[in-house]
Structures are given as C-alpha cells and as structure tokens.
Amino acid sequence: MFIWAGSNQDVVPKEVVAEYVKNHPNVEVTFEESSNSVMYPKMVAGKQASPDDPIVNFGYFNADATAKGLNDDMWEPLDTSIVTNMKDIPEQFHQPDNKGIVWGYPALH
C-alpha cells in the first residue's frame, strides 16, 4: 500500500490496515512510504518491466498522480461486488470506468 511519508501521514492508514488485518488474518499489507512524485514514476517503470508484478497494489494518490494514472492506464477498475459501499458514494466522485474514487478536494482560492 502506497502512503505518503512524513507529518504523521501514516497514522490513519496504518490504524485502518491494522484493524482490517486483525479481522482478516490471512491478509498481509506492507507499506511503501514516499511521495507521489517519487513513487508514481517507479510504478510506471515497474509496470513496463513486469506488468504482472506491481510495486504497489493500492494507496493514496494525489490529484496529479491520479490523473496521470488514468491517462497511463495504471489503475484497475474497482470491483463493485467487492467494494460494495461504492454505491453509497455520489457518482461525481467515481473515476471513469470505476478506476478509483475521489476522496478529497484541495481548497480553491
């Protein structure tokens, strides 16, 4: 799982994952802590080198990396039969072809 490094950015993802793993002991999650500007190019290079062996399987991505990922076909569609709460999220937050959910917006000035 890709998470942002620094400034306590890891607290919530690690707490959520710990709770999930406690309830699903057959699941193991490792973290890749970095920035989008460092990790995204690594992910693209990794996909080009070995498409079936991703560097990360999921994570938090900023708007820039999310848009690049859509353009570069980096994201897999979310399976609505598994991610059942997608139906509770308004459509304007769904990425095209279910390739992600927008989870936050920056303040606009």
PDB file of N, CA and C in Angstrom:
ATOM      1  N   MET A   1       0.843  -1.168   0.000  1.00  0.00           N
ATOM      2  CA  MET A   1       0.000   0.000   0.000  1.00  0.00           C
ATOM      3  C   MET A   1       0.886   1.229   0.000  1.00  0.00           C
ATOM      4  N   PHE A   2       0.643   2.129  -0.958  1.00  0.00           N
ATOM      5  CA  PHE A   2       1.376   3.388  -1.001  1.00  0.00           C
ATOM      6  C   PHE A   2       0.726   4.394  -0.059  1.00  0.00           C
ATOM      7  N   ILE A   3       1.549   4.960   0.815  1.00  0.00           N
ATOM      8  CA  ILE A   3       1.086   6.033   1.688  1.00  0.00           C
ATOM      9  C   ILE A   3       2.117   7.151   1.669  1.00  0.00           C
ATOM     10  N   TRP A   4       1.664   8.335   1.960  1.00  0.00           N
ATOM     11  CA  TRP A   4       2.558   9.488   1.969  1.00  0.00           C
ATOM     12  C   TRP A   4       3.447   9.446   3.195  1.00  0.00           C
ATOM     13  N   ALA A   5       4.690   9.843   3.016  1.00  0.00           N
ATOM     14  CA  ALA A   5       5.663   9.871   4.097  1.00  0.00           C
ATOM     15  C   ALA A   5       5.628  11.224   4.804  1.00  0.00           C
ATOM     16  N   GLY A   6       5.932  11.208   6.088  1.00  0.00           N
ATOM     17  CA  GLY A   6       6.112  12.432   6.846  1.00  0.00           C
ATOM     18  C   GLY A   6       4.845  12.999   7.454  1.00  0.00           C
ATOM     19  N   SER A   7       5.037  13.887   8.414  1.00  0.00           N
ATOM     20  CA  SER A   7       3.955  14.664   9.054  1.00  0.00           C
ATOM     21  C   SER A   7       2.777  13.810   9.506  1.00  0.00           C
ATOM     22  N   ASN A   8       3.050  12.639  10.035  1.00  0.00           N
ATOM     23  CA  ASN A   8       2.015  11.728  10.542  1.00  0.00           C
ATOM     24  C   ASN A   8       1.034  11.265   9.464  1.00  0.00           C
ATOM     25  N   GLN A   9       1.449  11.306   8.210  1.00  0.00           N
ATOM     26  CA  GLN A   9       0.588  10.860   7.119  1.00  0.00           C
ATOM     27  C   GLN A   9       0.289   9.361   7.206  1.00  0.00           C
ATOM     28  N   ASP A  10       1.102   8.633   7.943  1.00  0.00           N
ATOM     29  CA  ASP A  10       0.937   7.181   8.025  1.00  0.00           C
ATOM     30  C   ASP A  10      -0.022   6.725   9.119  1.00  0.00           C
ATOM     31  N   VAL A  11      -0.426   7.607  10.016  1.00  0.00           N
ATOM     32  CA  VAL A  11      -1.195   7.194  11.195  1.00  0.00           C
ATOM     33  C   VAL A  11      -2.522   6.539  10.818  1.00  0.00           C
ATOM     34  N   VAL A  12      -3.363   7.228  10.084  1.00  0.00           N
ATOM     35  CA  VAL A  12      -4.691   6.684   9.763  1.00  0.00           C
ATOM     36  C   VAL A  12      -4.596   5.427   8.894  1.00  0.00           C
ATOM     37  N   PRO A  13      -3.822   5.439   7.794  1.00  0.00           N
ATOM     38  CA  PRO A  13      -3.766   4.199   7.003  1.00  0.00           C
ATOM     39  C   PRO A  13      -3.283   2.997   7.807  1.00  0.00           C
ATOM     40  N   LYS A  14      -2.288   3.198   8.657  1.00  0.00           N
ATOM     41  CA  LYS A  14      -1.768   2.065   9.438  1.00  0.00           C
ATOM     42  C   LYS A  14      -2.775   1.580  10.473  1.00  0.00           C
ATOM     43  N   GLU A  15      -3.528   2.487  11.067  1.00  0.00           N
ATOM     44  CA  GLU A  15      -4.556   2.072  12.025  1.00  0.00           C
ATOM     45  C   GLU A  15      -5.689   1.315  11.326  1.00  0.00           C
ATOM     46  N   VAL A  16      -6.112   1.804  10.183  1.00  0.00           N
ATOM     47  CA  VAL A  16      -7.183   1.134   9.432  1.00  0.00           C
ATOM     48  C   VAL A  16      -6.727  -0.250   8.980  1.00  0.00           C
ATOM     49  N   VAL A  17      -5.513  -0.339   8.452  1.00  0.00           N
ATOM     50  CA  VAL A  17      -4.997  -1.628   7.994  1.00  0.00           C
ATOM     51  C   VAL A  17      -4.840  -2.589   9.166  1.00  0.00           C
ATOM     52  N   ALA A  18      -4.353  -2.121  10.305  1.00  0.00           N
ATOM     53  CA  ALA A  18      -4.202  -3.000  11.472  1.00  0.00           C
ATOM     54  C   ALA A  18      -5.541  -3.602  11.885  1.00  0.00           C
ATOM     55  N   GLU A  19      -6.585  -2.785  11.871  1.00  0.00           N
ATOM     56  CA  GLU A  19      -7.913  -3.294  12.215  1.00  0.00           C
ATOM     57  C   GLU A  19      -8.394  -4.302  11.169  1.00  0.00           C
ATOM     58  N   TYR A  20      -8.162  -3.996   9.908  1.00  0.00           N
ATOM     59  CA  TYR A  20      -8.581  -4.913   8.842  1.00  0.00           C
ATOM     60  C   TYR A  20      -7.850  -6.254   8.965  1.00  0.00           C
ATOM     61  N   VAL A  21      -6.550  -6.203   9.158  1.00  0.00           N
ATOM     62  CA  VAL A  21      -5.751  -7.432   9.244  1.00  0.00           C
ATOM     63  C   VAL A  21      -6.128  -8.241  10.481  1.00  0.00           C
ATOM     64  N   LYS A  22      -6.483  -7.560  11.559  1.00  0.00           N
ATOM     65  CA  LYS A  22      -6.923  -8.257  12.766  1.00  0.00           C
ATOM     66  C   LYS A  22      -8.162  -9.098  12.459  1.00  0.00           C
ATOM     67  N   ASN A  23      -9.053  -8.565  11.639  1.00  0.00           N
ATOM     68  CA  ASN A  23     -10.280  -9.270  11.279  1.00  0.00           C
ATOM     69  C   ASN A  23     -10.130 -10.184  10.071  1.00  0.00           C
ATOM     70  N   HIS A  24      -9.002 -10.078   9.377  1.00  0.00           N
ATOM     71  CA  HIS A  24      -8.714 -10.914   8.201  1.00  0.00           C
ATOM     72  C   HIS A  24      -7.271 -11.408   8.309  1.00  0.00           C
ATOM     73  N   PRO A  25      -7.008 -12.365   9.196  1.00  0.00           N
ATOM     74  CA  PRO A  25      -5.625 -12.775   9.476  1.00  0.00           C
ATOM     75  C   PRO A  25      -4.884 -13.396   8.283  1.00  0.00           C
ATOM     76  N   ASN A  26      -5.591 -13.734   7.239  1.00  0.00           N
ATOM     77  CA  ASN A  26      -4.939 -14.295   6.047  1.00  0.00           C
ATOM     78  C   ASN A  26      -4.403 -13.199   5.121  1.00  0.00           C
ATOM     79  N   VAL A  27      -4.602 -11.926   5.482  1.00  0.00           N
ATOM     80  CA  VAL A  27      -4.175 -10.801   4.661  1.00  0.00           C
ATOM     81  C   VAL A  27      -2.920 -10.177   5.258  1.00  0.00           C
ATOM     82  N   GLU A  28      -1.971  -9.859   4.389  1.00  0.00           N
ATOM     83  CA  GLU A  28      -0.765  -9.151   4.813  1.00  0.00           C
ATOM     84  C   GLU A  28      -0.645  -7.876   3.985  1.00  0.00           C
ATOM     85  N   VAL A  29      -0.412  -6.757   4.635  1.00  0.00           N
ATOM     86  CA  VAL A  29      -0.253  -5.483   3.947  1.00  0.00           C
ATOM     87  C   VAL A  29       1.108  -4.911   4.328  1.00  0.00           C
ATOM     88  N   THR A  30       1.897  -4.569   3.325  1.00  0.00           N
ATOM     89  CA  THR A  30       3.147  -3.863   3.559  1.00  0.00           C
ATOM     90  C   THR A  30       2.987  -2.454   3.013  1.00  0.00           C
ATOM     91  N   PHE A  31       3.721  -1.533   3.589  1.00  0.00           N
ATOM     92  CA  PHE A  31       3.590  -0.126   3.221  1.00  0.00           C
ATOM     93  C   PHE A  31       4.806   0.359   2.453  1.00  0.00           C
ATOM     94  N   GLU A  32       4.544   1.172   1.446  1.00  0.00           N
ATOM     95  CA  GLU A  32       5.567   1.913   0.713  1.00  0.00           C
ATOM     96  C   GLU A  32       5.320   3.374   1.028  1.00  0.00           C
ATOM     97  N   GLU A  33       6.175   3.966   1.863  1.00  0.00           N
ATOM     98  CA  GLU A  33       6.019   5.365   2.247  1.00  0.00           C
ATOM     99  C   GLU A  33       6.916   6.224   1.367  1.00  0.00           C
ATOM    100  N   SER A  34       6.306   7.183   0.696  1.00  0.00           N
ATOM    101  CA  SER A  34       7.056   8.036  -0.216  1.00  0.00           C
ATOM    102  C   SER A  34       6.180   9.229  -0.585  1.00  0.00           C
ATOM    103  N   SER A  35       6.537   9.870  -1.687  1.00  0.00           N
ATOM    104  CA  SER A  35       5.723  10.944  -2.251  1.00  0.00           C
ATOM    105  C   SER A  35       5.212  10.487  -3.603  1.00  0.00           C
ATOM    106  N   ASN A  36       4.162  11.114  -4.081  1.00  0.00           N
ATOM    107  CA  ASN A  36       3.642  10.783  -5.405  1.00  0.00           C
ATOM    108  C   ASN A  36       4.686  11.042  -6.480  1.00  0.00           C
ATOM    109  N   SER A  37       5.460  12.110  -6.325  1.00  0.00           N
ATOM    110  CA  SER A  37       6.443  12.460  -7.360  1.00  0.00           C
ATOM    111  C   SER A  37       7.569  11.438  -7.450  1.00  0.00           C
ATOM    112  N   VAL A  38       7.834  10.718  -6.383  1.00  0.00           N
ATOM    113  CA  VAL A  38       8.856   9.669  -6.407  1.00  0.00           C
ATOM    114  C   VAL A  38       8.230   8.322  -6.774  1.00  0.00           C
ATOM    115  N   MET A  39       7.117   7.977  -6.125  1.00  0.00           N
ATOM    116  CA  MET A  39       6.543   6.640  -6.294  1.00  0.00           C
ATOM    117  C   MET A  39       5.883   6.429  -7.650  1.00  0.00           C
ATOM    118  N   TYR A  40       5.177   7.430  -8.162  1.00  0.00           N
ATOM    119  CA  TYR A  40       4.459   7.213  -9.418  1.00  0.00           C
ATOM    120  C   TYR A  40       5.396   6.817 -10.563  1.00  0.00           C
ATOM    121  N   PRO A  41       6.516   7.520 -10.795  1.00  0.00           N
ATOM    122  CA  PRO A  41       7.413   7.071 -11.865  1.00  0.00           C
ATOM    123  C   PRO A  41       7.956   5.656 -11.638  1.00  0.00           C
ATOM    124  N   LYS A  42       8.182   5.282 -10.379  1.00  0.00           N
ATOM    125  CA  LYS A  42       8.627   3.912 -10.080  1.00  0.00           C
ATOM    126  C   LYS A  42       7.545   2.907 -10.459  1.00  0.00           C
ATOM    127  N   MET A  43       6.294   3.263 -10.177  1.00  0.00           N
ATOM    128  CA  MET A  43       5.196   2.369 -10.517  1.00  0.00           C
ATOM    129  C   MET A  43       5.080   2.179 -12.032  1.00  0.00           C
ATOM    130  N   VAL A  44       5.220   3.266 -12.780  1.00  0.00           N
ATOM    131  CA  VAL A  44       5.152   3.180 -14.247  1.00  0.00           C
ATOM    132  C   VAL A  44       6.289   2.317 -14.766  1.00  0.00           C
ATOM    133  N   ALA A  45       7.502   2.559 -14.278  1.00  0.00           N
ATOM    134  CA  ALA A  45       8.660   1.769 -14.719  1.00  0.00           C
ATOM    135  C   ALA A  45       8.476   0.298 -14.354  1.00  0.00           C
ATOM    136  N   GLY A  46       7.941   0.048 -13.158  1.00  0.00           N
ATOM    137  CA  GLY A  46       7.695  -1.324 -12.740  1.00  0.00           C
ATOM    138  C   GLY A  46       6.679  -2.018 -13.622  1.00  0.00           C
ATOM    139  N   LYS A  47       5.635  -1.305 -14.006  1.00  0.00           N
ATOM    140  CA  LYS A  47       4.610  -1.900 -14.875  1.00  0.00           C
ATOM    141  C   LYS A  47       5.190  -2.197 -16.251  1.00  0.00           C
ATOM    142  N   GLN A  48       6.039  -1.321 -16.749  1.00  0.00           N
ATOM    143  CA  GLN A  48       6.670  -1.550 -18.050  1.00  0.00           C
ATOM    144  C   GLN A  48       7.616  -2.746 -18.003  1.00  0.00           C
ATOM    145  N   ALA A  49       8.322  -2.907 -16.880  1.00  0.00           N
ATOM    146  CA  ALA A  49       9.277  -4.007 -16.749  1.00  0.00           C
ATOM    147  C   ALA A  49       8.596  -5.338 -16.469  1.00  0.00           C
ATOM    148  N   SER A  50       7.558  -5.310 -15.648  1.00  0.00           N
ATOM    149  CA  SER A  50       6.890  -6.540 -15.230  1.00  0.00           C
ATOM    150  C   SER A  50       5.418  -6.246 -14.933  1.00  0.00           C
ATOM    151  N   PRO A  51       4.565  -6.248 -15.965  1.00  0.00           N
ATOM    152  CA  PRO A  51       3.170  -5.837 -15.805  1.00  0.00           C
ATOM    153  C   PRO A  51       2.369  -6.632 -14.771  1.00  0.00           C
ATOM    154  N   ASP A  52       2.761  -7.866 -14.497  1.00  0.00           N
ATOM    155  CA  ASP A  52       2.004  -8.701 -13.560  1.00  0.00           C
ATOM    156  C   ASP A  52       2.558  -8.668 -12.136  1.00  0.00           C
ATOM    157  N   ASP A  53       3.521  -7.792 -11.879  1.00  0.00           N
ATOM    158  CA  ASP A  53       4.142  -7.716 -10.556  1.00  0.00           C
ATOM    159  C   ASP A  53       4.231  -6.252 -10.125  1.00  0.00           C
ATOM    160  N   PRO A  54       3.098  -5.652  -9.739  1.00  0.00           N
ATOM    161  CA  PRO A  54       3.107  -4.219  -9.407  1.00  0.00           C
ATOM    162  C   PRO A  54       3.932  -3.913  -8.160  1.00  0.00           C
ATOM    163  N   ILE A  55       4.474  -2.715  -8.129  1.00  0.00           N
ATOM    164  CA  ILE A  55       5.225  -2.253  -6.957  1.00  0.00           C
ATOM    165  C   ILE A  55       4.279  -2.032  -5.788  1.00  0.00           C
ATOM    166  N   VAL A  56       3.116  -1.478  -6.059  1.00  0.00           N
ATOM    167  CA  VAL A  56       2.061  -1.334  -5.050  1.00  0.00           C
ATOM    168  C   VAL A  56       0.741  -1.753  -5.687  1.00  0.00           C
ATOM    169  N   ASN A  57      -0.167  -2.238  -4.841  1.00  0.00           N
ATOM    170  CA  ASN A  57      -1.470  -2.660  -5.333  1.00  0.00           C
ATOM    171  C   ASN A  57      -2.563  -1.632  -5.102  1.00  0.00           C
ATOM    172  N   PHE A  58      -2.349  -0.746  -4.131  1.00  0.00           N
ATOM    173  CA  PHE A  58      -3.340   0.286  -3.849  1.00  0.00           C
ATOM    174  C   PHE A  58      -2.688   1.343  -2.976  1.00  0.00           C
ATOM    175  N   GLY A  59      -3.380   2.470  -2.816  1.00  0.00           N
ATOM    176  CA  GLY A  59      -2.819   3.502  -1.961  1.00  0.00           C
ATOM    177  C   GLY A  59      -3.520   4.838  -2.106  1.00  0.00           C
ATOM    178  N   TYR A  60      -2.900   5.823  -1.499  1.00  0.00           N
ATOM    179  CA  TYR A  60      -3.368   7.207  -1.562  1.00  0.00           C
ATOM    180  C   TYR A  60      -2.571   7.917  -2.649  1.00  0.00           C
ATOM    181  N   PHE A  61      -3.268   8.537  -3.583  1.00  0.00           N
ATOM    182  CA  PHE A  61      -2.594   9.266  -4.655  1.00  0.00           C
ATOM    183  C   PHE A  61      -3.194  10.652  -4.771  1.00  0.00           C
ATOM    184  N   ASN A  62      -2.342  11.639  -5.010  1.00  0.00           N
ATOM    185  CA  ASN A  62      -2.847  12.999  -5.154  1.00  0.00           C
ATOM    186  C   ASN A  62      -3.513  13.166  -6.519  1.00  0.00           C
ATOM    187  N   ALA A  63      -4.096  14.338  -6.756  1.00  0.00           N
ATOM    188  CA  ALA A  63      -4.840  14.579  -7.997  1.00  0.00           C
ATOM    189  C   ALA A  63      -3.950  14.436  -9.229  1.00  0.00           C
ATOM    190  N   ASP A  64      -2.705  14.894  -9.141  1.00  0.00           N
ATOM    191  CA  ASP A  64      -1.788  14.811 -10.278  1.00  0.00           C
ATOM    192  C   ASP A  64      -1.493  13.355 -10.637  1.00  0.00           C
ATOM    193  N   ALA A  65      -1.113  12.545  -9.641  1.00  0.00           N
ATOM    194  CA  ALA A  65      -0.808  11.134  -9.909  1.00  0.00           C
ATOM    195  C   ALA A  65      -2.058  10.377 -10.348  1.00  0.00           C
ATOM    196  N   THR A  66      -3.206  10.727  -9.766  1.00  0.00           N
ATOM    197  CA  THR A  66      -4.453  10.072 -10.160  1.00  0.00           C
ATOM    198  C   THR A  66      -4.748  10.328 -11.629  1.00  0.00           C
ATOM    199  N   ALA A  67      -4.630  11.578 -12.066  1.00  0.00           N
ATOM    200  CA  ALA A  67      -4.885  11.925 -13.470  1.00  0.00           C
ATOM    201  C   ALA A  67      -3.869  11.254 -14.394  1.00  0.00           C
ATOM    202  N   LYS A  68      -2.608  11.262 -14.000  1.00  0.00           N
ATOM    203  CA  LYS A  68      -1.579  10.587 -14.809  1.00  0.00           C
ATOM    204  C   LYS A  68      -1.877   9.097 -14.912  1.00  0.00           C
ATOM    205  N   GLY A  69      -2.297   8.505 -13.794  1.00  0.00           N
ATOM    206  CA  GLY A  69      -2.610   7.080 -13.788  1.00  0.00           C
ATOM    207  C   GLY A  69      -3.768   6.730 -14.695  1.00  0.00           C
ATOM    208  N   LEU A  70      -4.772   7.588 -14.740  1.00  0.00           N
ATOM    209  CA  LEU A  70      -5.881   7.370 -15.678  1.00  0.00           C
ATOM    210  C   LEU A  70      -5.375   7.454 -17.111  1.00  0.00           C
ATOM    211  N   ASN A  71      -4.569   8.461 -17.392  1.00  0.00           N
ATOM    212  CA  ASN A  71      -4.023   8.655 -18.740  1.00  0.00           C
ATOM    213  C   ASN A  71      -3.084   7.520 -19.143  1.00  0.00           C
ATOM    214  N   ASP A  72      -2.296   7.033 -18.195  1.00  0.00           N
ATOM    215  CA  ASP A  72      -1.307   5.985 -18.473  1.00  0.00           C
ATOM    216  C   ASP A  72      -1.863   4.575 -18.316  1.00  0.00           C
ATOM    217  N   ASP A  73      -3.156   4.447 -18.036  1.00  0.00           N
ATOM    218  CA  ASP A  73      -3.811   3.155 -17.824  1.00  0.00           C
ATOM    219  C   ASP A  73      -3.128   2.353 -16.709  1.00  0.00           C
ATOM    220  N   MET A  74      -2.843   3.033 -15.603  1.00  0.00           N
ATOM    221  CA  MET A  74      -2.196   2.399 -14.455  1.00  0.00           C
ATOM    222  C   MET A  74      -3.195   1.775 -13.483  1.00  0.00           C
ATOM    223  N   TRP A  75      -4.422   2.217 -13.507  1.00  0.00           N
ATOM    224  CA  TRP A  75      -5.388   1.789 -12.492  1.00  0.00           C
ATOM    225  C   TRP A  75      -6.299   0.684 -13.010  1.00  0.00           C
ATOM    226  N   GLU A  76      -6.580  -0.260 -12.164  1.00  0.00           N
ATOM    227  CA  GLU A  76      -7.533  -1.325 -12.460  1.00  0.00           C
ATOM    228  C   GLU A  76      -8.913  -0.889 -11.973  1.00  0.00           C
ATOM    229  N   PRO A  77      -9.972  -1.314 -12.634  1.00  0.00           N
ATOM    230  CA  PRO A  77     -11.319  -0.968 -12.142  1.00  0.00           C
ATOM    231  C   PRO A  77     -11.593  -1.596 -10.780  1.00  0.00           C
ATOM    232  N   LEU A  78     -12.300  -0.869  -9.944  1.00  0.00           N
ATOM    233  CA  LEU A  78     -12.749  -1.420  -8.668  1.00  0.00           C
ATOM    234  C   LEU A  78     -13.923  -2.350  -8.935  1.00  0.00           C
ATOM    235  N   ASP A  79     -13.921  -3.487  -8.305  1.00  0.00           N
ATOM    236  CA  ASP A  79     -14.975  -4.479  -8.476  1.00  0.00           C
ATOM    237  C   ASP A  79     -16.126  -4.132  -7.524  1.00  0.00           C
ATOM    238  N   THR A  80     -17.251  -3.718  -8.093  1.00  0.00           N
ATOM    239  CA  THR A  80     -18.382  -3.284  -7.265  1.00  0.00           C
ATOM    240  C   THR A  80     -18.986  -4.425  -6.436  1.00  0.00           C
ATOM    241  N   SER A  81     -18.707  -5.670  -6.796  1.00  0.00           N
ATOM    242  CA  SER A  81     -19.203  -6.779  -5.978  1.00  0.00           C
ATOM    243  C   SER A  81     -18.347  -6.957  -4.719  1.00  0.00           C
ATOM    244  N   ILE A  82     -17.140  -6.401  -4.727  1.00  0.00           N
ATOM    245  CA  ILE A  82     -16.257  -6.460  -3.560  1.00  0.00           C
ATOM    246  C   ILE A  82     -16.296  -5.136  -2.800  1.00  0.00           C
ATOM    247  N   VAL A  83     -16.207  -4.034  -3.527  1.00  0.00           N
ATOM    248  CA  VAL A  83     -16.240  -2.698  -2.925  1.00  0.00           C
ATOM    249  C   VAL A  83     -17.698  -2.245  -2.951  1.00  0.00           C
ATOM    250  N   THR A  84     -18.488  -2.876  -2.098  1.00  0.00           N
ATOM    251  CA  THR A  84     -19.939  -2.691  -2.149  1.00  0.00           C
ATOM    252  C   THR A  84     -20.392  -1.304  -1.708  1.00  0.00           C
ATOM    253  N   ASN A  85     -19.576  -0.603  -0.923  1.00  0.00           N
ATOM    254  CA  ASN A  85     -20.004   0.721  -0.474  1.00  0.00           C
ATOM    255  C   ASN A  85     -19.826   1.790  -1.558  1.00  0.00           C
ATOM    256  N   MET A  86     -19.321   1.436  -2.727  1.00  0.00           N
ATOM    257  CA  MET A  86     -19.227   2.403  -3.829  1.00  0.00           C
ATOM    258  C   MET A  86     -20.600   2.967  -4.181  1.00  0.00           C
ATOM    259  N   LYS A  87     -21.631   2.157  -3.996  1.00  0.00           N
ATOM    260  CA  LYS A  87     -22.992   2.607  -4.323  1.00  0.00           C
ATOM    261  C   LYS A  87     -23.428   3.772  -3.435  1.00  0.00           C
ATOM    262  N   ASP A  88     -22.771   3.922  -2.279  1.00  0.00           N
ATOM    263  CA  ASP A  88     -23.118   4.994  -1.347  1.00  0.00           C
ATOM    264  C   ASP A  88     -22.384   6.301  -1.645  1.00  0.00           C
ATOM    265  N   ILE A  89     -21.476   6.268  -2.602  1.00  0.00           N
ATOM    266  CA  ILE A  89     -20.675   7.452  -2.938  1.00  0.00           C
ATOM    267  C   ILE A  89     -21.258   8.079  -4.202  1.00  0.00           C
ATOM    268  N   PRO A  90     -21.585   9.365  -4.160  1.00  0.00           N
ATOM    269  CA  PRO A  90     -22.177  10.011  -5.342  1.00  0.00           C
ATOM    270  C   PRO A  90     -21.315   9.821  -6.594  1.00  0.00           C
ATOM    271  N   GLU A  91     -21.979   9.630  -7.710  1.00  0.00           N
ATOM    272  CA  GLU A  91     -21.305   9.338  -8.980  1.00  0.00           C
ATOM    273  C   GLU A  91     -20.234  10.351  -9.366  1.00  0.00           C
ATOM    274  N   GLN A  92     -20.401  11.626  -9.002  1.00  0.00           N
ATOM    275  CA  GLN A  92     -19.418  12.630  -9.408  1.00  0.00           C
ATOM    276  C   GLN A  92     -18.045  12.377  -8.778  1.00  0.00           C
ATOM    277  N   PHE A  93     -17.970  11.496  -7.767  1.00  0.00           N
ATOM    278  CA  PHE A  93     -16.694  11.163  -7.140  1.00  0.00           C
ATOM    279  C   PHE A  93     -16.060   9.898  -7.716  1.00  0.00           C
ATOM    280  N   HIS A  94     -16.770   9.202  -8.585  1.00  0.00           N
ATOM    281  CA  HIS A  94     -16.239   7.996  -9.211  1.00  0.00           C
ATOM    282  C   HIS A  94     -15.363   8.392 -10.397  1.00  0.00           C
ATOM    283  N   GLN A  95     -14.219   7.747 -10.513  1.00  0.00           N
ATOM    284  CA  GLN A  95     -13.366   7.961 -11.675  1.00  0.00           C
ATOM    285  C   GLN A  95     -13.958   7.184 -12.857  1.00  0.00           C
ATOM    286  N   PRO A  96     -13.617   7.575 -14.082  1.00  0.00           N
ATOM    287  CA  PRO A  96     -14.127   6.845 -15.254  1.00  0.00           C
ATOM    288  C   PRO A  96     -13.823   5.345 -15.153  1.00  0.00           C
ATOM    289  N   ASP A  97     -14.763   4.548 -15.600  1.00  0.00           N
ATOM    290  CA  ASP A  97     -14.627   3.083 -15.615  1.00  0.00           C
ATOM    291  C   ASP A  97     -14.361   2.493 -14.232  1.00  0.00           C
ATOM    292  N   ASN A  98     -14.825   3.168 -13.172  1.00  0.00           N
ATOM    293  CA  ASN A  98     -14.623   2.720 -11.786  1.00  0.00           C
ATOM    294  C   ASN A  98     -13.156   2.564 -11.404  1.00  0.00           C
ATOM    295  N   LYS A  99     -12.298   3.356 -12.013  1.00  0.00           N
ATOM    296  CA  LYS A  99     -10.864   3.264 -11.717  1.00  0.00           C
ATOM    297  C   LYS A  99     -10.468   4.202 -10.586  1.00  0.00           C
ATOM    298  N   GLY A 100     -11.245   4.141  -9.512  1.00  0.00           N
ATOM    299  CA  GLY A 100     -10.924   4.914  -8.321  1.00  0.00           C
ATOM    300  C   GLY A 100     -12.080   5.776  -7.861  1.00  0.00           C
ATOM    301  N   ILE A 101     -11.918   6.258  -6.644  1.00  0.00           N
ATOM    302  CA  ILE A 101     -12.895   7.151  -6.020  1.00  0.00           C
ATOM    303  C   ILE A 101     -12.128   8.369  -5.523  1.00  0.00           C
ATOM    304  N   VAL A 102     -12.617   9.543  -5.875  1.00  0.00           N
ATOM    305  CA  VAL A 102     -12.027  10.772  -5.362  1.00  0.00           C
ATOM    306  C   VAL A 102     -12.394  10.868  -3.898  1.00  0.00           C
ATOM    307  N   TRP A 103     -11.417  11.059  -3.041  1.00  0.00           N
ATOM    308  CA  TRP A 103     -11.687  11.064  -1.604  1.00  0.00           C
ATOM    309  C   TRP A 103     -11.462  12.399  -0.946  1.00  0.00           C
ATOM    310  N   GLY A 104     -10.979  13.385  -1.648  1.00  0.00           N
ATOM    311  CA  GLY A 104     -10.761  14.686  -1.048  1.00  0.00           C
ATOM    312  C   GLY A 104     -10.508  15.724  -2.108  1.00  0.00           C
ATOM    313  N   TYR A 105     -10.774  16.936  -1.779  1.00  0.00           N
ATOM    314  CA  TYR A 105     -10.530  18.058  -2.702  1.00  0.00           C
ATOM    315  C   TYR A 105      -9.700  19.102  -1.990  1.00  0.00           C
ATOM    316  N   PRO A 106      -8.741  19.712  -2.690  1.00  0.00           N
ATOM    317  CA  PRO A 106      -7.989  20.804  -2.065  1.00  0.00           C
ATOM    318  C   PRO A 106      -8.847  22.066  -2.036  1.00  0.00           C
ATOM    319  N   ALA A 107      -8.486  22.954  -1.135  1.00  0.00           N
ATOM    320  CA  ALA A 107      -9.183  24.231  -1.086  1.00  0.00           C
ATOM    321  C   ALA A 107      -8.842  25.034  -2.339  1.00  0.00           C
ATOM    322  N   LEU A 108      -9.815  25.678  -2.903  1.00  0.00           N
ATOM    323  CA  LEU A 108      -9.592  26.508  -4.084  1.00  0.00           C
ATOM    324  C   LEU A 108      -9.588  27.969  -3.662  1.00  0.00           C
ATOM    325  N   HIS A 109      -8.693  28.709  -4.252  1.00  0.00           N
ATOM    326  CA  HIS A 109      -8.585  30.133  -3.906  1.00  0.00           C
ATOM    327  C   HIS A 109      -9.002  30.977  -5.076  1.00  0.00           C
TER     328      HIS A 109
END
